[in-house]
GROMACS .gro file of C-alpha atoms in nm:
model
  118
    1UNK     CA    1   1.171  -0.293  -1.108
    2UNK     CA    2   1.220  -0.009  -0.929
    3UNK     CA    3   1.363  -0.045  -0.521
    4UNK     CA    4   1.376   0.210  -0.291
    5UNK     CA    5   1.600   0.091   0.025
    6UNK     CA    6   1.597   0.316   0.341
    7UNK     CA    7   1.839   0.233   0.618
    8UNK     CA    8   1.999   0.393   0.938
    9UNK     CA    9   1.685   0.456   1.147
   10UNK     CA   10   1.688   0.413   1.543
   11UNK     CA   11   1.665   0.492   1.857
   12UNK     CA   12   1.821   0.775   2.007
   13UNK     CA   13   1.835   1.040   2.251
   14UNK     CA   14   1.743   1.421   2.207
   15UNK     CA   15   2.056   1.594   2.085
   16UNK     CA   16   2.194   1.306   1.910
   17UNK     CA   17   2.238   1.236   1.551
   18UNK     CA   18   2.151   0.969   1.274
   19UNK     CA   19   2.196   0.937   0.912
   20UNK     CA   20   1.939   0.778   0.692
   21UNK     CA   21   2.057   0.614   0.360
   22UNK     CA   22   1.804   0.534   0.059
   23UNK     CA   23   1.959   0.331  -0.206
   24UNK     CA   24   1.771   0.333  -0.525
   25UNK     CA   25   1.782   0.062  -0.810
   26UNK     CA   26   1.600  -0.009  -1.121
   27UNK     CA   27   1.595   0.353  -1.244
   28UNK     CA   28   1.798   0.635  -1.380
   29UNK     CA   29   1.909   0.797  -1.062
   30UNK     CA   30   2.046   1.120  -1.200
   31UNK     CA   31   1.694   1.178  -1.376
   32UNK     CA   32   1.520   1.220  -1.017
   33UNK     CA   33   1.459   1.480  -0.736
   34UNK     CA   34   1.488   1.287  -0.458
   35UNK     CA   35   1.294   1.368  -0.123
   36UNK     CA   36   1.241   1.247   0.204
   37UNK     CA   37   0.932   1.244   0.398
   38UNK     CA   38   0.810   1.156   0.737
   39UNK     CA   39   0.497   1.031   0.914
   40UNK     CA   40   0.449   1.061   1.271
   41UNK     CA   41   0.180   0.861   1.448
   42UNK     CA   42  -0.172   1.037   1.384
   43UNK     CA   43  -0.026   1.282   1.146
   44UNK     CA   44  -0.003   1.299   0.778
   45UNK     CA   45   0.308   1.237   0.553
   46UNK     CA   46   0.518   1.570   0.569
   47UNK     CA   47   0.807   1.662   0.338
   48UNK     CA   48   1.123   1.690   0.517
   49UNK     CA   49   1.409   1.774   0.241
   50UNK     CA   50   1.437   1.777  -0.117
   51UNK     CA   51   1.748   1.770  -0.354
   52UNK     CA   52   1.746   1.828  -0.694
   53UNK     CA   53   1.905   1.640  -1.009
   54UNK     CA   54   2.275   1.691  -0.976
   55UNK     CA   55   2.240   1.808  -0.616
   56UNK     CA   56   2.258   2.172  -0.690
   57UNK     CA   57   1.970   2.284  -0.478
   58UNK     CA   58   1.828   2.144  -0.142
   59UNK     CA   59   1.514   2.286   0.027
   60UNK     CA   60   1.397   2.179   0.393
   61UNK     CA   61   1.084   2.230   0.609
   62UNK     CA   62   1.094   2.484   0.848
   63UNK     CA   63   1.114   2.238   1.125
   64UNK     CA   64   1.436   2.117   1.035
   65UNK     CA   65   1.597   2.374   0.887
   66UNK     CA   66   1.990   2.406   0.997
   67UNK     CA   67   1.952   2.029   1.213
   68UNK     CA   68   1.904   1.832   0.867
   69UNK     CA   69   2.093   1.790   0.589
   70UNK     CA   70   2.013   1.568   0.255
   71UNK     CA   71   2.271   1.499   0.011
   72UNK     CA   72   2.300   1.258  -0.276
   73UNK     CA   73   2.581   1.023  -0.402
   74UNK     CA   74   2.508   0.959  -0.809
   75UNK     CA   75   2.786   0.726  -0.860
   76UNK     CA   76   2.625   0.494  -0.585
   77UNK     CA   77   2.266   0.554  -0.678
   78UNK     CA   78   2.212   0.672  -0.285
   79UNK     CA   79   2.054   0.979  -0.117
   80UNK     CA   80   2.118   1.070   0.221
   81UNK     CA   81   1.980   1.253   0.532
   82UNK     CA   82   2.212   1.353   0.771
   83UNK     CA   83   2.007   1.422   1.109
   84UNK     CA   84   2.158   1.637   1.417
   85UNK     CA   85   2.027   1.791   1.712
   86UNK     CA   86   1.736   1.516   1.723
   87UNK     CA   87   1.442   1.646   1.896
   88UNK     CA   88   1.114   1.404   2.013
   89UNK     CA   89   0.919   1.545   1.783
   90UNK     CA   90   1.145   1.426   1.510
   91UNK     CA   91   1.024   1.091   1.616
   92UNK     CA   92   0.844   0.924   1.270
   93UNK     CA   93   0.892   0.678   1.007
   94UNK     CA   94   1.100   0.843   0.722
   95UNK     CA   95   1.050   0.765   0.374
   96UNK     CA   96   1.247   0.797   0.068
   97UNK     CA   97   1.073   0.947  -0.245
   98UNK     CA   98   1.186   0.965  -0.602
   99UNK     CA   99   1.033   1.178  -0.861
  100UNK     CA  100   1.057   1.247  -1.239
  101UNK     CA  101   0.888   1.531  -1.327
  102UNK     CA  102   0.872   1.471  -1.697
  103UNK     CA  103   0.693   1.137  -1.656
  104UNK     CA  104   0.541   1.171  -1.323
  105UNK     CA  105   0.703   0.883  -1.201
  106UNK     CA  106   0.713   0.865  -0.821
  107UNK     CA  107   0.822   0.582  -0.623
  108UNK     CA  108   0.864   0.519  -0.241
  109UNK     CA  109   1.071   0.326  -0.022
  110UNK     CA  110   0.921   0.109   0.281
  111UNK     CA  111   1.016   0.338   0.551
  112UNK     CA  112   1.292   0.321   0.818
  113UNK     CA  113   1.174   0.438   1.181
  114UNK     CA  114   1.351   0.710   1.386
  115UNK     CA  115   1.264   0.718   1.756
  116UNK     CA  116   1.406   1.023   1.979
  117UNK     CA  117   1.314   0.947   2.326
  118UNK     CA  118   1.461   1.077   2.675
   0.00000   0.00000   0.00000
């Protein structure tokens, strides 16, 4: 059974930092592209960051470029999202996603809440 378990969310003031983690199990982690999405209240889920197999390439939404960093540790089956200089508009539930292009296998975590408040 595939599981993606996010952690690290919480309350933070503007300008602060948080580091999200997503621990994967039940899949061959090295085969998967890993992504972080977020969904704010009343808005659609949006793609925040992507990291390819092996971590050789990363991509970010324009809204988080220069502030967020995605990384992965294949020895721990874990993907991270380092979030710096947080803004009120970063408030959302953050979801981890694992995608295996060849088969179309696509898995989601349960989400972790990030709240940026003044």
